[in-house]
Every structure is written in structure tokens, then in C-alpha cells.
Tab-separated table of C-alpha atoms in Angstrom:
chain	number	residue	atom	x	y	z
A	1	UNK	CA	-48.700	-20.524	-18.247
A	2	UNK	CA	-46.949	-20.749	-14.808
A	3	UNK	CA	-44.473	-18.099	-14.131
A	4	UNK	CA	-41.249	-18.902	-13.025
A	5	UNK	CA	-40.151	-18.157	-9.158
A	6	UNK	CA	-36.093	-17.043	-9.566
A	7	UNK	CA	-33.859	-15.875	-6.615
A	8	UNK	CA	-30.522	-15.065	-7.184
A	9	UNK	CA	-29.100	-15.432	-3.513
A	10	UNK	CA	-25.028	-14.676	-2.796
A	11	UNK	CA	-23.138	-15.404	0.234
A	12	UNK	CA	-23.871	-12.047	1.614
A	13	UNK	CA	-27.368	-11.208	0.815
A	14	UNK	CA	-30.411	-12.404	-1.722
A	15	UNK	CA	-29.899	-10.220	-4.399
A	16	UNK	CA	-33.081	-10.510	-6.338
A	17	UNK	CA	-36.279	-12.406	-5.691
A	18	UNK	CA	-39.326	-12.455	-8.100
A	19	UNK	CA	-41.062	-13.683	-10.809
A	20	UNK	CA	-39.876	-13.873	-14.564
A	21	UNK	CA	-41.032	-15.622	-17.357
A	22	UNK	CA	-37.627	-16.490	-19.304
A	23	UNK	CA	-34.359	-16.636	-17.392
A	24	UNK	CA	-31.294	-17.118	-19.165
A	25	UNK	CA	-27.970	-18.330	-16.909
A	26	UNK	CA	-24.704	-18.983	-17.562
A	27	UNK	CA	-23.889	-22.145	-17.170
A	28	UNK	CA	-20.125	-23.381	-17.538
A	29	UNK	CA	-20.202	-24.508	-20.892
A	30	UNK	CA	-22.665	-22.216	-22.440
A	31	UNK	CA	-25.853	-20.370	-21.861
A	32	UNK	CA	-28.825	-22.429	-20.945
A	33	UNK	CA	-32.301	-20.849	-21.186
A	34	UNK	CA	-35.287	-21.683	-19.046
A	35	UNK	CA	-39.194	-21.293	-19.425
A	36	UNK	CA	-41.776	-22.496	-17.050
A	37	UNK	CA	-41.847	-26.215	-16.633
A	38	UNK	CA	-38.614	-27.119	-17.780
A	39	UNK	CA	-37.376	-30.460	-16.348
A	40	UNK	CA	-35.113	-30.042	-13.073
A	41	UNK	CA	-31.695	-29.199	-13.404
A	42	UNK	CA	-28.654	-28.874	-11.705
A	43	UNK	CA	-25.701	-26.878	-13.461
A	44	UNK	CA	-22.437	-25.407	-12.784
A	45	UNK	CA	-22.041	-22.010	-13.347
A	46	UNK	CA	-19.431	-19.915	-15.076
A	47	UNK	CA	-18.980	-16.270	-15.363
A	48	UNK	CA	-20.854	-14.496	-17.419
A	49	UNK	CA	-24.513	-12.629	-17.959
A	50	UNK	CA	-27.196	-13.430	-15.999
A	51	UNK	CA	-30.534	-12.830	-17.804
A	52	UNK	CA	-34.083	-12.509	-16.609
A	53	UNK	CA	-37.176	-11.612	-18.690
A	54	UNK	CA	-40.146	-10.554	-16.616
A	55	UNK	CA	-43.678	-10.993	-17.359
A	56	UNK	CA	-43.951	-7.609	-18.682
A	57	UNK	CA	-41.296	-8.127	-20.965
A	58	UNK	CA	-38.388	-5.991	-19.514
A	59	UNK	CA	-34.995	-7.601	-18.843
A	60	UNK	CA	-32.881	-7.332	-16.120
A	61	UNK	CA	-29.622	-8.629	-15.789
A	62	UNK	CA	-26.725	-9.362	-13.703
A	63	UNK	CA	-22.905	-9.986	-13.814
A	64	UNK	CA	-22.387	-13.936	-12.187
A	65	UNK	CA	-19.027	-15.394	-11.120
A	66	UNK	CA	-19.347	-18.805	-11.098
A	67	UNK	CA	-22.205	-20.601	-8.673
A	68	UNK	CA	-24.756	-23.111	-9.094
A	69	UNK	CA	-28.097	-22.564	-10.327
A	70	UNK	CA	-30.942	-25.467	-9.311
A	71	UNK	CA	-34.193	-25.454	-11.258
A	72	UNK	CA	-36.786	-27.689	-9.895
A	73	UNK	CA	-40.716	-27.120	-9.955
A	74	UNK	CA	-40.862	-23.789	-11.783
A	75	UNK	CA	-38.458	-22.355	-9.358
A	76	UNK	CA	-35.027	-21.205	-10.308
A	77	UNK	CA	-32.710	-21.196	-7.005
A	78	UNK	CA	-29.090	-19.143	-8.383
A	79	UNK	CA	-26.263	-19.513	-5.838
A	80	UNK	CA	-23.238	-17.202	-7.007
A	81	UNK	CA	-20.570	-15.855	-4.599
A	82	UNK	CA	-21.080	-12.506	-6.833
A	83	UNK	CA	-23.875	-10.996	-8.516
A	84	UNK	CA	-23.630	-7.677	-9.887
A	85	UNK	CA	-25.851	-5.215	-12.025
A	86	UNK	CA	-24.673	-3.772	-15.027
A	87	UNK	CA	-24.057	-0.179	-13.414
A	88	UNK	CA	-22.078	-1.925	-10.545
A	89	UNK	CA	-18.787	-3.331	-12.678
A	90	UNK	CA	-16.016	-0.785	-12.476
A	91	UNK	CA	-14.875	-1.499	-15.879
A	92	UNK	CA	-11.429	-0.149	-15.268
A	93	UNK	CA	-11.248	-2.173	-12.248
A	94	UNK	CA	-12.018	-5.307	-14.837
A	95	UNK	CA	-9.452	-3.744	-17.249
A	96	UNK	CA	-6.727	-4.193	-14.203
A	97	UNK	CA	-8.255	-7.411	-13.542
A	98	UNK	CA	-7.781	-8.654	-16.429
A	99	UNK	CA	-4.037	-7.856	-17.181
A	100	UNK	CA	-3.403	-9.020	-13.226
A	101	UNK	CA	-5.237	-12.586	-14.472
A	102	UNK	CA	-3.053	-12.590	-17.833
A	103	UNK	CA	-0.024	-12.311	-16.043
A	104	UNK	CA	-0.777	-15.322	-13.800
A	105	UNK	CA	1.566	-18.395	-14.236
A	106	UNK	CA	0.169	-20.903	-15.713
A	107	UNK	CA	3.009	-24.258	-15.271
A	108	UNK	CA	0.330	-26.789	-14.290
A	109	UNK	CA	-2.963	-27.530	-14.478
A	110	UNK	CA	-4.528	-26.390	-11.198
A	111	UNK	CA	-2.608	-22.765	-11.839
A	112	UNK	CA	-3.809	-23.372	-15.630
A	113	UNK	CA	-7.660	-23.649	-14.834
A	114	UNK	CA	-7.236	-20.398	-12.019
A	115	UNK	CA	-5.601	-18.375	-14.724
A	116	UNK	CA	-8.441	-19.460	-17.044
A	117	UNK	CA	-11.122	-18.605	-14.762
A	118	UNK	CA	-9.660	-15.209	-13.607
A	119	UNK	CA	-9.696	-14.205	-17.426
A	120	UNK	CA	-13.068	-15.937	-18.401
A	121	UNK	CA	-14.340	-13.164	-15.378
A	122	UNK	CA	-12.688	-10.371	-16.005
A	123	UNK	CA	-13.418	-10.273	-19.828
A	124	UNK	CA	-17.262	-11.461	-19.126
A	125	UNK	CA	-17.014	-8.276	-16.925
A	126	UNK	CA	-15.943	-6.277	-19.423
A	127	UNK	CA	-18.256	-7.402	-21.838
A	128	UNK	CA	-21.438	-6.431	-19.467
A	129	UNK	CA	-20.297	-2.923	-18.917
A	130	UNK	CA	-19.821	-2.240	-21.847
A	131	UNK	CA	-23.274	-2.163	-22.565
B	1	UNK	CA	-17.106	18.727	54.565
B	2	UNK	CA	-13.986	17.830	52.983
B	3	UNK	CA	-15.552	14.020	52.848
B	4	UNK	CA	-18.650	15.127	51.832
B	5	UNK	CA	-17.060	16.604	48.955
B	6	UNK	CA	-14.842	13.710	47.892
B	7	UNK	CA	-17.907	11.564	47.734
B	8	UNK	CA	-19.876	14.178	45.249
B	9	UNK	CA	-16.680	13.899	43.378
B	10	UNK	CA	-16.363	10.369	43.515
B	11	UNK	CA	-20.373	10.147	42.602
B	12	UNK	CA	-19.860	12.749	39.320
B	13	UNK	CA	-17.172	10.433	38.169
B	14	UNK	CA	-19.295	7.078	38.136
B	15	UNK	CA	-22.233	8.824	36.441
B	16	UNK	CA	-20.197	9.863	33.906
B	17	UNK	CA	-18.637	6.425	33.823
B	18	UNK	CA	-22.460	5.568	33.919
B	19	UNK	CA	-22.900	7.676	30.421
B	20	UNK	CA	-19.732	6.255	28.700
B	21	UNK	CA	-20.900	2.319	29.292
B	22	UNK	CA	-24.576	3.561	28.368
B	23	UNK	CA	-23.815	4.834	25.404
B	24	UNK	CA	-21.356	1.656	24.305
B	25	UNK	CA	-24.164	-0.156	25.222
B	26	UNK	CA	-26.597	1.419	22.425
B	27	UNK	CA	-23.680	1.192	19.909
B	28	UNK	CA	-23.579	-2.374	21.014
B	29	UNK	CA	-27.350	-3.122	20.166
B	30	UNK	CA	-26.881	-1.252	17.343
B	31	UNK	CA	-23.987	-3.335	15.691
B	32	UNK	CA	-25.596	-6.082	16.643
B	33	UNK	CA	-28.905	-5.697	14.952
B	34	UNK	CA	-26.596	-5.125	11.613
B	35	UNK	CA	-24.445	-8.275	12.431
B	36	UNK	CA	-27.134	-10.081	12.940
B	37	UNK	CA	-29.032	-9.295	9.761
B	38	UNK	CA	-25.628	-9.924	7.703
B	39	UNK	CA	-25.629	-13.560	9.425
B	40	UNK	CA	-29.541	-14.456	8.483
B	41	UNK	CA	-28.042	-13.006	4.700
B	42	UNK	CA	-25.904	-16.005	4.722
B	43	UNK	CA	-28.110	-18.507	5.614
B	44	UNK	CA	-30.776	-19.240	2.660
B	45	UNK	CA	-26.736	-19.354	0.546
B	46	UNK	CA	-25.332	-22.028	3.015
B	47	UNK	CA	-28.486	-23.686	3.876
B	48	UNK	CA	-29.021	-24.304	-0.513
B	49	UNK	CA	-25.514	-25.519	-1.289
B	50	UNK	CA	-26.143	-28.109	1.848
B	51	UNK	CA	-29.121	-29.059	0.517
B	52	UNK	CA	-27.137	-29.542	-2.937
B	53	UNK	CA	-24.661	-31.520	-1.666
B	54	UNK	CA	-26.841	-33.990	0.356
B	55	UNK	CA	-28.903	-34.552	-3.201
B	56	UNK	CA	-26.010	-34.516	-5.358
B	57	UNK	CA	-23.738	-37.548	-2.710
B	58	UNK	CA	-27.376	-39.339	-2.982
B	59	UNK	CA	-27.293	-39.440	-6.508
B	60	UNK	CA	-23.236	-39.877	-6.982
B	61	UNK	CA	-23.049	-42.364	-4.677
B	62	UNK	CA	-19.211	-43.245	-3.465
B	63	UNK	CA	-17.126	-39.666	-4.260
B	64	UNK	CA	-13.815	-38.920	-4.043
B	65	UNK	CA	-12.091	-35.790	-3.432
B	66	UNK	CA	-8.702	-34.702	-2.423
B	67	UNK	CA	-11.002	-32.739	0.863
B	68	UNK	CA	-12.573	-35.671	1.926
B	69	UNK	CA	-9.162	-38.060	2.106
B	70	UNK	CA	-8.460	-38.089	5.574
B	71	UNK	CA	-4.739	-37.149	5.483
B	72	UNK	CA	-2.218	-38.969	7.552
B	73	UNK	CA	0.613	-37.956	5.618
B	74	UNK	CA	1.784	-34.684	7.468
B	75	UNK	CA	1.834	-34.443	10.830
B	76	UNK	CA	0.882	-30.819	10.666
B	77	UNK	CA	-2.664	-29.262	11.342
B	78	UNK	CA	-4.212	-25.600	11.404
B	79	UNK	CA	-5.997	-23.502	13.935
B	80	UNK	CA	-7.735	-20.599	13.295
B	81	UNK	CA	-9.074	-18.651	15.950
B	82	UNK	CA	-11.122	-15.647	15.643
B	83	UNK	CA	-11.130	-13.265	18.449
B	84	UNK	CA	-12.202	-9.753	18.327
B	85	UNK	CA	-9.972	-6.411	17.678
B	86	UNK	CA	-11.568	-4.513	20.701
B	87	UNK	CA	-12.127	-5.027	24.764
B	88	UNK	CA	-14.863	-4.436	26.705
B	89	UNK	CA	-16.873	-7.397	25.300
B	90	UNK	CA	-16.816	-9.174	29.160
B	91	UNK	CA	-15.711	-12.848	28.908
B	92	UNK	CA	-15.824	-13.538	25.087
B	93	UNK	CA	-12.335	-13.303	24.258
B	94	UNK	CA	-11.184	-15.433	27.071
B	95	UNK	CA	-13.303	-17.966	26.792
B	96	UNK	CA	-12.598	-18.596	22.971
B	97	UNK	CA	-8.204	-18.211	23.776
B	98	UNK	CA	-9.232	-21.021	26.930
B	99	UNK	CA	-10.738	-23.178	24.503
B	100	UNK	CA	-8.002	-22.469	21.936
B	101	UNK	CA	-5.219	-23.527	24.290
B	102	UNK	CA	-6.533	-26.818	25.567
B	103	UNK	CA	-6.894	-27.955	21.344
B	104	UNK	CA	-3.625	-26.442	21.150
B	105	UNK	CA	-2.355	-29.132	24.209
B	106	UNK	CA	-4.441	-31.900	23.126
B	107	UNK	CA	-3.128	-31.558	19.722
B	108	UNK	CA	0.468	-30.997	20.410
B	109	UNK	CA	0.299	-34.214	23.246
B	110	UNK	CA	-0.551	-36.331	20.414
B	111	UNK	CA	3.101	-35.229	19.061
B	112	UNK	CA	1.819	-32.939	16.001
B	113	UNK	CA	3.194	-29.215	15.049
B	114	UNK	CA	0.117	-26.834	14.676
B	115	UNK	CA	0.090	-23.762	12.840
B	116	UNK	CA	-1.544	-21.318	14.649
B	117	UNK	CA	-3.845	-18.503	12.411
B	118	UNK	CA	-5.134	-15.742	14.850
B	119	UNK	CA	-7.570	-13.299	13.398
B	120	UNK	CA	-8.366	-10.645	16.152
B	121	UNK	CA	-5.709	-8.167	17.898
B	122	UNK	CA	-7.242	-9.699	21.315
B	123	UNK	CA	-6.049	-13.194	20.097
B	124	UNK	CA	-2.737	-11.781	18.573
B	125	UNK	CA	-1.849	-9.968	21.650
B	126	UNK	CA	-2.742	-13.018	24.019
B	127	UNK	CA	-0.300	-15.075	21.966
B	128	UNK	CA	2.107	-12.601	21.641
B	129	UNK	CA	2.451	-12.402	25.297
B	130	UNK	CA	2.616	-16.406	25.631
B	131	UNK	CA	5.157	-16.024	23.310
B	132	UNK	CA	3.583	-18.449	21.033
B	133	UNK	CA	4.440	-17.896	17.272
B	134	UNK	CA	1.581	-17.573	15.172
B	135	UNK	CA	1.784	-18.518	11.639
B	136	UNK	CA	-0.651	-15.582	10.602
B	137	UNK	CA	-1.440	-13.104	12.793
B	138	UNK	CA	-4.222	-10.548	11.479
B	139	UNK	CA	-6.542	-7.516	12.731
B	140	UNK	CA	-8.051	-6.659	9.748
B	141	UNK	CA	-11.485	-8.465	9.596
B	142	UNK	CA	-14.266	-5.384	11.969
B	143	UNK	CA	-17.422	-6.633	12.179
B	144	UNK	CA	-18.208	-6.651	8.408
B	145	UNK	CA	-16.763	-9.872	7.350
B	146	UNK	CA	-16.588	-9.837	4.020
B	147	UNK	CA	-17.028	-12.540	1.670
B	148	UNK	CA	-13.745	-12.259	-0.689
B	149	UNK	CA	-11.388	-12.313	2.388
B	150	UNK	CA	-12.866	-15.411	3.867
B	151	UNK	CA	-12.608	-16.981	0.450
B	152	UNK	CA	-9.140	-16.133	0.417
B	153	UNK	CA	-8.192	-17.925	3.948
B	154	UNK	CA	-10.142	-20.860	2.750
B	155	UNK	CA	-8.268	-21.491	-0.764
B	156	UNK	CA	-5.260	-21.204	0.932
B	157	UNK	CA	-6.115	-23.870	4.191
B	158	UNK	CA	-7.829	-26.082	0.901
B	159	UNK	CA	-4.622	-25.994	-1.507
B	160	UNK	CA	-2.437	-26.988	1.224
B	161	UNK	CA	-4.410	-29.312	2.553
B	162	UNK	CA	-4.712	-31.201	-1.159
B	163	UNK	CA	-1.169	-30.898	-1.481
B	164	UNK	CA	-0.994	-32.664	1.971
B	165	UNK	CA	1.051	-30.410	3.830
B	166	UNK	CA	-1.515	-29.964	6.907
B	167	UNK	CA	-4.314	-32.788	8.240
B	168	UNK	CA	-6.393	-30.905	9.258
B	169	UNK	CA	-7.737	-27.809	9.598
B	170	UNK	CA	-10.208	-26.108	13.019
B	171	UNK	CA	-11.409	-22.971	13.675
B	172	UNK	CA	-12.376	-21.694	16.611
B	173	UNK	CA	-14.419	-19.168	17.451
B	174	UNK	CA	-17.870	-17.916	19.300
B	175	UNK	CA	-21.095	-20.337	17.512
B	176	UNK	CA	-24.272	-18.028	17.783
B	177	UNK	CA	-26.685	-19.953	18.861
B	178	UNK	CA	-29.477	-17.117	19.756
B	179	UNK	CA	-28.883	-13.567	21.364
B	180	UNK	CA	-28.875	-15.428	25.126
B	181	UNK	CA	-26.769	-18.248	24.069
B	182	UNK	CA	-23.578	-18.381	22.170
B	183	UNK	CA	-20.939	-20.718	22.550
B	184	UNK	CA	-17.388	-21.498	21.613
B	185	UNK	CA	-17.083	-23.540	19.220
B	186	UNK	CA	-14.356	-25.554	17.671
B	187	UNK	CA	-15.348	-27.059	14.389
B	188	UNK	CA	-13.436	-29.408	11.879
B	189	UNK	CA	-13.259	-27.323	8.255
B	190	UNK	CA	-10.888	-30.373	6.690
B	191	UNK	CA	-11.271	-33.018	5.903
B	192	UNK	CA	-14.804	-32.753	5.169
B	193	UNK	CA	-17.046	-35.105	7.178
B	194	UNK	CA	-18.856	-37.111	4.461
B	195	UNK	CA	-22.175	-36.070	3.210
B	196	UNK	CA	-24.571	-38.359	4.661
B	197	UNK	CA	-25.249	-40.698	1.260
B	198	UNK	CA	-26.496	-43.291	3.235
B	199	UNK	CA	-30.145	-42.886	3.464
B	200	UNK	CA	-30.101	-42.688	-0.295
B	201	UNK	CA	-33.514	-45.223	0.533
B	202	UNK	CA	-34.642	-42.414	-1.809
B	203	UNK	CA	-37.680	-40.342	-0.296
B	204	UNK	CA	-40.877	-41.262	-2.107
B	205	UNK	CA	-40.877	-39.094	-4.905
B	206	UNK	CA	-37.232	-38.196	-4.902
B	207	UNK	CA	-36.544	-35.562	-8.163
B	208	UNK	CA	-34.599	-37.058	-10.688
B	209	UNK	CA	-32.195	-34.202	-11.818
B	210	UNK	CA	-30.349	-33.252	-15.307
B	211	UNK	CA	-26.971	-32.741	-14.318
B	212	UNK	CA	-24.362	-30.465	-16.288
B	213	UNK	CA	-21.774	-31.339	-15.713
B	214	UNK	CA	-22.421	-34.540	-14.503
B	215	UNK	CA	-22.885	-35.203	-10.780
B	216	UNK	CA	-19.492	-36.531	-9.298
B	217	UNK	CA	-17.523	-33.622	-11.406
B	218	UNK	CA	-20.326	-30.961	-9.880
B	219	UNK	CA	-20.209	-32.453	-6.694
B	220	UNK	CA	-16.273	-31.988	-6.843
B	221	UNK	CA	-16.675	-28.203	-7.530
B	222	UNK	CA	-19.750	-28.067	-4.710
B	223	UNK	CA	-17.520	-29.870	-1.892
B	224	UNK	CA	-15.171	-26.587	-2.069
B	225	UNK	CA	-18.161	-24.430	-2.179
B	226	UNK	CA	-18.935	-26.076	1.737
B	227	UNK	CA	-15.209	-25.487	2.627
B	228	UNK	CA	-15.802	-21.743	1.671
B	229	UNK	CA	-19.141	-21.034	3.148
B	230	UNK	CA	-18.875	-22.558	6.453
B	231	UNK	CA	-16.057	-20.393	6.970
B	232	UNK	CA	-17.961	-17.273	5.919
B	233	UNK	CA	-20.521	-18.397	8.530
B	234	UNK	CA	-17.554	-18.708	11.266
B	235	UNK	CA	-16.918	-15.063	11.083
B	236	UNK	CA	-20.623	-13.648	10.831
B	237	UNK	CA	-21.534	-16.070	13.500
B	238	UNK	CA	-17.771	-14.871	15.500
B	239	UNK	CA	-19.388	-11.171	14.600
B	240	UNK	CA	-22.946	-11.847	15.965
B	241	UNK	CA	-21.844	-12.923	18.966
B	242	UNK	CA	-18.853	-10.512	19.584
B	243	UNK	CA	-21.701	-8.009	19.453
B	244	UNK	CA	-23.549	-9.715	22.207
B	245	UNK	CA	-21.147	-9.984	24.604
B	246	UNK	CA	-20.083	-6.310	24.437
B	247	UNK	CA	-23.673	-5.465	24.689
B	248	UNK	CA	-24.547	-8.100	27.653
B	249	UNK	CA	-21.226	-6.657	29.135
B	250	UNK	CA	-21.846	-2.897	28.875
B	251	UNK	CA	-25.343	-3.447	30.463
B	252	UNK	CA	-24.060	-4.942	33.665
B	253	UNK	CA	-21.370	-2.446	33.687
B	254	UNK	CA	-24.221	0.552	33.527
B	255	UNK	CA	-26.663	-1.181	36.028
B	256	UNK	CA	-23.260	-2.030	38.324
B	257	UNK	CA	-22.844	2.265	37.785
B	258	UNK	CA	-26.602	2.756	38.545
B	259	UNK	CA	-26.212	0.600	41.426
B	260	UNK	CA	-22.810	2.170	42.850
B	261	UNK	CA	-24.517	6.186	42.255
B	262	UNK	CA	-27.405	4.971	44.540
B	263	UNK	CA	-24.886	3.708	47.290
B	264	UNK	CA	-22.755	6.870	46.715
B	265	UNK	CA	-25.493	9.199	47.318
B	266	UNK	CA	-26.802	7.577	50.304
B	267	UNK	CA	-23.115	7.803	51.901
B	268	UNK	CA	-23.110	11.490	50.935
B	269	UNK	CA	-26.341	12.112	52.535
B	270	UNK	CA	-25.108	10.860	55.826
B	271	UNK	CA	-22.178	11.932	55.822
B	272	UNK	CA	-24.237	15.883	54.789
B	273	UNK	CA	-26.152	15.312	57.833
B	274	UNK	CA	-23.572	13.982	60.316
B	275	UNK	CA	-21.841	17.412	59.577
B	276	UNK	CA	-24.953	19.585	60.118
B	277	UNK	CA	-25.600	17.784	63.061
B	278	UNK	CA	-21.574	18.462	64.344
B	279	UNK	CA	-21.891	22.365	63.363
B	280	UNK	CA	-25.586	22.427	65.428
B	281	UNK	CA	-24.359	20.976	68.407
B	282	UNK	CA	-20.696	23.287	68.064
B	283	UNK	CA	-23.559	26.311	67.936
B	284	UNK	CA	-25.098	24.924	70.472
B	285	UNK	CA	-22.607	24.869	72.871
B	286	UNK	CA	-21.212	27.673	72.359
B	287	UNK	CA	-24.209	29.458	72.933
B	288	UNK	CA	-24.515	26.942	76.073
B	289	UNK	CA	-20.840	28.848	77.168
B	290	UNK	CA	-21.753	32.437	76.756
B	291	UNK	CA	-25.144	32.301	79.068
């Protein structure tokens, strides 16, 4: 079976290239896995875990925040303005994060959907480290 | 001897002049080489979400979004112009505040008010001294821009804009183009020129995507996305080239030094032997006077 090609590439550098044979992203409504020869996609990304099984079986994974991931001929392109390992979230800089986000306003709807977002990534954060 | 020694003097100086611009120079090349690779970093990111975007308008077809509503609302627009926080970088900063001014005067002919963003103390000090006021005035980006501050300036210039308070919104700064030829550029950030949807003809072949969520409502979070990174690329490109001038600059500075030490000590040595030759024929004489 084809391996998939996956490169997780942020605004400031490609932070992973390589093969994998199950990759895992998190897409804005949910988690969408991917084997080889899945059909192309295009999906919004929210914040969240980031998984990639290699063809030796170990995992890796990565904090995203938000992006767009592009699937198309066995390759898996993920565009994220952040990608961070495990061992790279501060988790008490999430903590502060998180209360800054809670204390947001939240009287309409764009302020209602930035407050949402800041939360969704400072608890998906939180939930990686702890790990 | 009293000139003789003035030149030496005058000669020490310029070498160690010489040294100083040298030694910039290296710095120069070795900034650059960072810069540089920071702005390739950037380009697989920008060059995908493109790529994205032209797919995505093929598939949509007609979009609309607040960023691509050409606003004629507010008679208000933005320039940002990114200078550099240091000197000794020859004509770069000039030539971007030049270019600056005459979209400042074109804009404000045509009877609009334009806020004025400055990022750079070279830029802030220039205005300062027209006594121009600047809306934002900041010297905090070095040569490491970083992503999260760009991001910032662009949800700010992208929320006003949607809630139509500015037109439009420029930046200015130096394109890098390669290391011999960078130029200053003044690009349009809003409203976003349409993606070209036209030659949806569809390419033989063309991939027929799953889209989640579906592709006007992704294409609506993408558009954004362009606002964002083509900023980002602004400021590494702004950073790439800053680099280059200083180190095109500090080279013609040390060869001008080279040049000058030559000329120096070939005045010295005359003026050495002009001397010698005064003293001999003082000896001379005087010998000439006791016979």
C-alpha cells in the first residue's frame, strides 16, 4: 500500500516533512482520519491535535491552531499559522491564555466566534500537554 | 615633518574606519543569509494558500466577502510603510519614504485623509521631522519578523476595513526581487483583487475536491488567510532587502576606505621624500658654506 507524503508547513518554516501511514487532523468540526488513497479533500482546520502514524508504527504529534489541510494524490499538504510539539506548549502560559480568552466580551457575533476560538485553543493546548 | 605626520594620522584613522565598515559588512552578509532563509520559509505557506484560493474561486464561482467589496463609503485609506530601525543601509530608507510621499500626495490630491502606519525608527523619525502625524508609529519589528505581530496589524487593517471605516489599505516597503535587485514596492492589501475565477475552462483533469466546510464558507475563512500572509511576506521581503542594502552599502564604503589609504599613502610618501630631499640639500649647503 502507498504511503502517504504529509508536510505540515507554517508561515515561518515547514515543520515536518515525511512519510506516515495514518494521519489524523483536526478539522473544524471534528477529527478526520486519513489512509493512503483517500479521495481529495479540502478542510478547515480548528485547534486541536495533530496526529501522524508512521510506517513503523510510532506516533508523533503536534499542537495546530487553526489552518487548512489539502489531501490530494496520497499527499497531505497542512497549512497552520502554529504547529507545536507536545514538549513545546507552556501549559501555564495556556492556563493564562485561557482565563485572558474567558474574560473576552462576547456582545456580538464576530467578538462571540473570537472568544470561542481563543478558548477552543487554549483548552486544546491544555489538553496536549497534559499528556 | 609636521605634514608628514598629519597624513599618517589622517591614514590610521581611515584604516580603522576601513575595519569598522569591514566588519558591518560581514555582519551584513551574515543577517542576510538568515533573512533570507526566513523569507524562502514563507514561501511553500504563501505559495499553498494561493494555490487554494485560485482552486477553491474556480470551484465557488461568484464569492462575496466583506474584503473583496470595494469600499466607497469612507473616504479614509491606510499606509503602512516599513522602513528600517538602523542607518548605514545607503539609499534604502530614502527611497521607500520618496515613494511613500508621492502615494501620500496622490492620495491626499484626490481629497482623501490617510492614516499613516510607520514601522521603522528611520520612517518615524523622517515623519516626525515633516511634522506629519502618524497614526501608529512603531520600532519594534528587528529583522526577525515574527508571524503573531504581523497577524496582529493585519486583523486590525481587516476589521476596520469590514466595518468600512478605511478603503483601502497599501503598504509600502522594499520587494526582494533577488540579492542585486530589490525594489520599492507599493502594493494594495484591501480590497483584495479578485482571484482570477475566470479561466475556470477547467484544466483537463481538474480534481474534484470534498469540501468541509463547503467551498464559499472555506473560501471566506481562506480570503483572510491571503490578507495575513502577504503581509508576513512584506516584512521578510522589507528584512531581506534591508540586509542587502546595508551590505551593498558597507562594501562601497570599505573599497571607498581601501581606495582613500592607497591615495593617503602615496601623499605621505612624497611628502617623506620632499622633506629628505629639503634636509639633504640644507646639509648640503651648509657644508657648501664652511669650505
Amino acid at each position: 500500500m502507498a504511503a502517504l507524503q504529509c508536510s505540515v508547513i507554517t508561515p515561518e518554516a515547514r515543520a515536518f516533512e515525511g512519510p506516515a501511514e495514518f494521519v489524523a487532523i483536526p478539522a473544524h468540526d471534528g477529527e478526520i482520519g486519513i489512509l493512503p488513497r483517500r479521495a481529495p479533500l479540502v478542510a478547515k482546520l480548528g485547534a486541536g491535535r495533530l496526529r501522524l502514524r508512521a510506517a513503523g508504527g510510532d506516533e508523533q504529534s503536534w499542537f495546530i491552531d487553526g489552518g487548512f489541510a489539502q489531501v490530494i494524490d496520497n499527499k497531505v499538504v497542512v497549512l497552520t499559522q502554529k504547529a507545536l510539539r507536545p514538549d513545546q506548549i507552556d501549559p501555564s502560559k495556556a492556563t493564562e491564555q485561557l482565563a485572558a480568552a474567558r474574560s473576552l466580551p462576547a456582545n456580538d457575533e464576530v467578538a462571540l466566534k473570537r472568544k470561542a476560538a481563543a478558548e477552543a485553543s487554549a483548552r486544546a493546548q491544555l489538553r496536549i500537554a497534559g499528556r | 615633518m609636521a605634514k608628514a605626520r598629519a597624513i599618517i594620522k589622517r591614514r590610521k584613522a581611515v584604516q580603522n574606519i576601513r575595519k569598522i565598515t569591514r566588519t558591518m559588512q560581514l555582519i551584513a552578509t551574515a543577517r542576510f543569509q538568515a533573512a533570507y532563509n526566513r523569507a524562502t520559509a514563507t514561501k511553500p505557506y504563501t505559495e499553498r494558500i494561493t494555490e487554494l484560493v485560485e482552486q477553491l474561486s474556480r470551484g465557488a464561482g461568484d464569492i462575496e466577502h466583506p474584503l473583496l467589496r470595494v469600499n466607497t463609503e469612507s473616504r479614509r485609506s491606510v499606509l503602512i510603510v516599513i522602513t528600517s530601525n538602523r542607518g548605514l543601509c545607503g539609499g534604502y530608507n530614502a527611497a521607500i519614504l520618496r515613494s511613500a510621499l508621492d502615494h501620500l500626495r496622490d492620495r491626499e490630491h484626490a481629497g482623501e485623509t490617510v492614516d499613516l502606519h510607520v514601522l521603522g525608527r528611520k520612517g518615524t523619525g523622517f515623519f516626525r521631522f515633516l511634522n506629519r502625524p502618524m497614526a501608529v508609529a512603531r520600532s519594534g519589528f528587528e529583522d526577525k519578523p515574527l508571524f503573531d505581530d504581523v497577524n496582529d496589524i493585519a486583523q486590525q487593517m481587516m476589521e476596520a476595513y469590514e466595518r468600512r471605516q478605511i478603503n483601502s489599505v497599501h503598504v509600502t516597503f522594499m520587494r526582494f526581487i533577488s540579492t542585486a535587485v530589490q525594489r520599492v514596492t507599493t502594493l494594495q492589501l484591501l480590497p483584495i483583487e479578485r482571484p482570477a475565477a475566470g479561466d475556470g475552462a477547467a484544466r483537463a483533469g481538474e480534481v474534484q475536491y470534498e469540501f468541509t466546510p463547503p467551498a464559499p464558507e472555506l473560501l471566506a475563512e481562506l480570503l483572510p488567510e491571503t490578507v495575513r500572509v502577504r503581509l508576513f511576506q512584506c516584512f521578510t521581503d522589507a528584512a531581506v532587502s534591508e540586509q542587502v542594502a546595508r551590505m551593498v552599502a558597507m562594501k562601497a564604503a570599505t573599497d571607498a576606505a581601501g581606495d582613500m589609504v592607497r591615495s593617503l599613502t602615496q601623499q605621505y610618501n612624497r611628502a617623506r621624500q620632499s622633506q629628505i630631499t629639503l634636509e639633504l640639500l640644507d646639509i648640503v649647503s651648509g657644508a657648501e658654506a664652511i669650505k
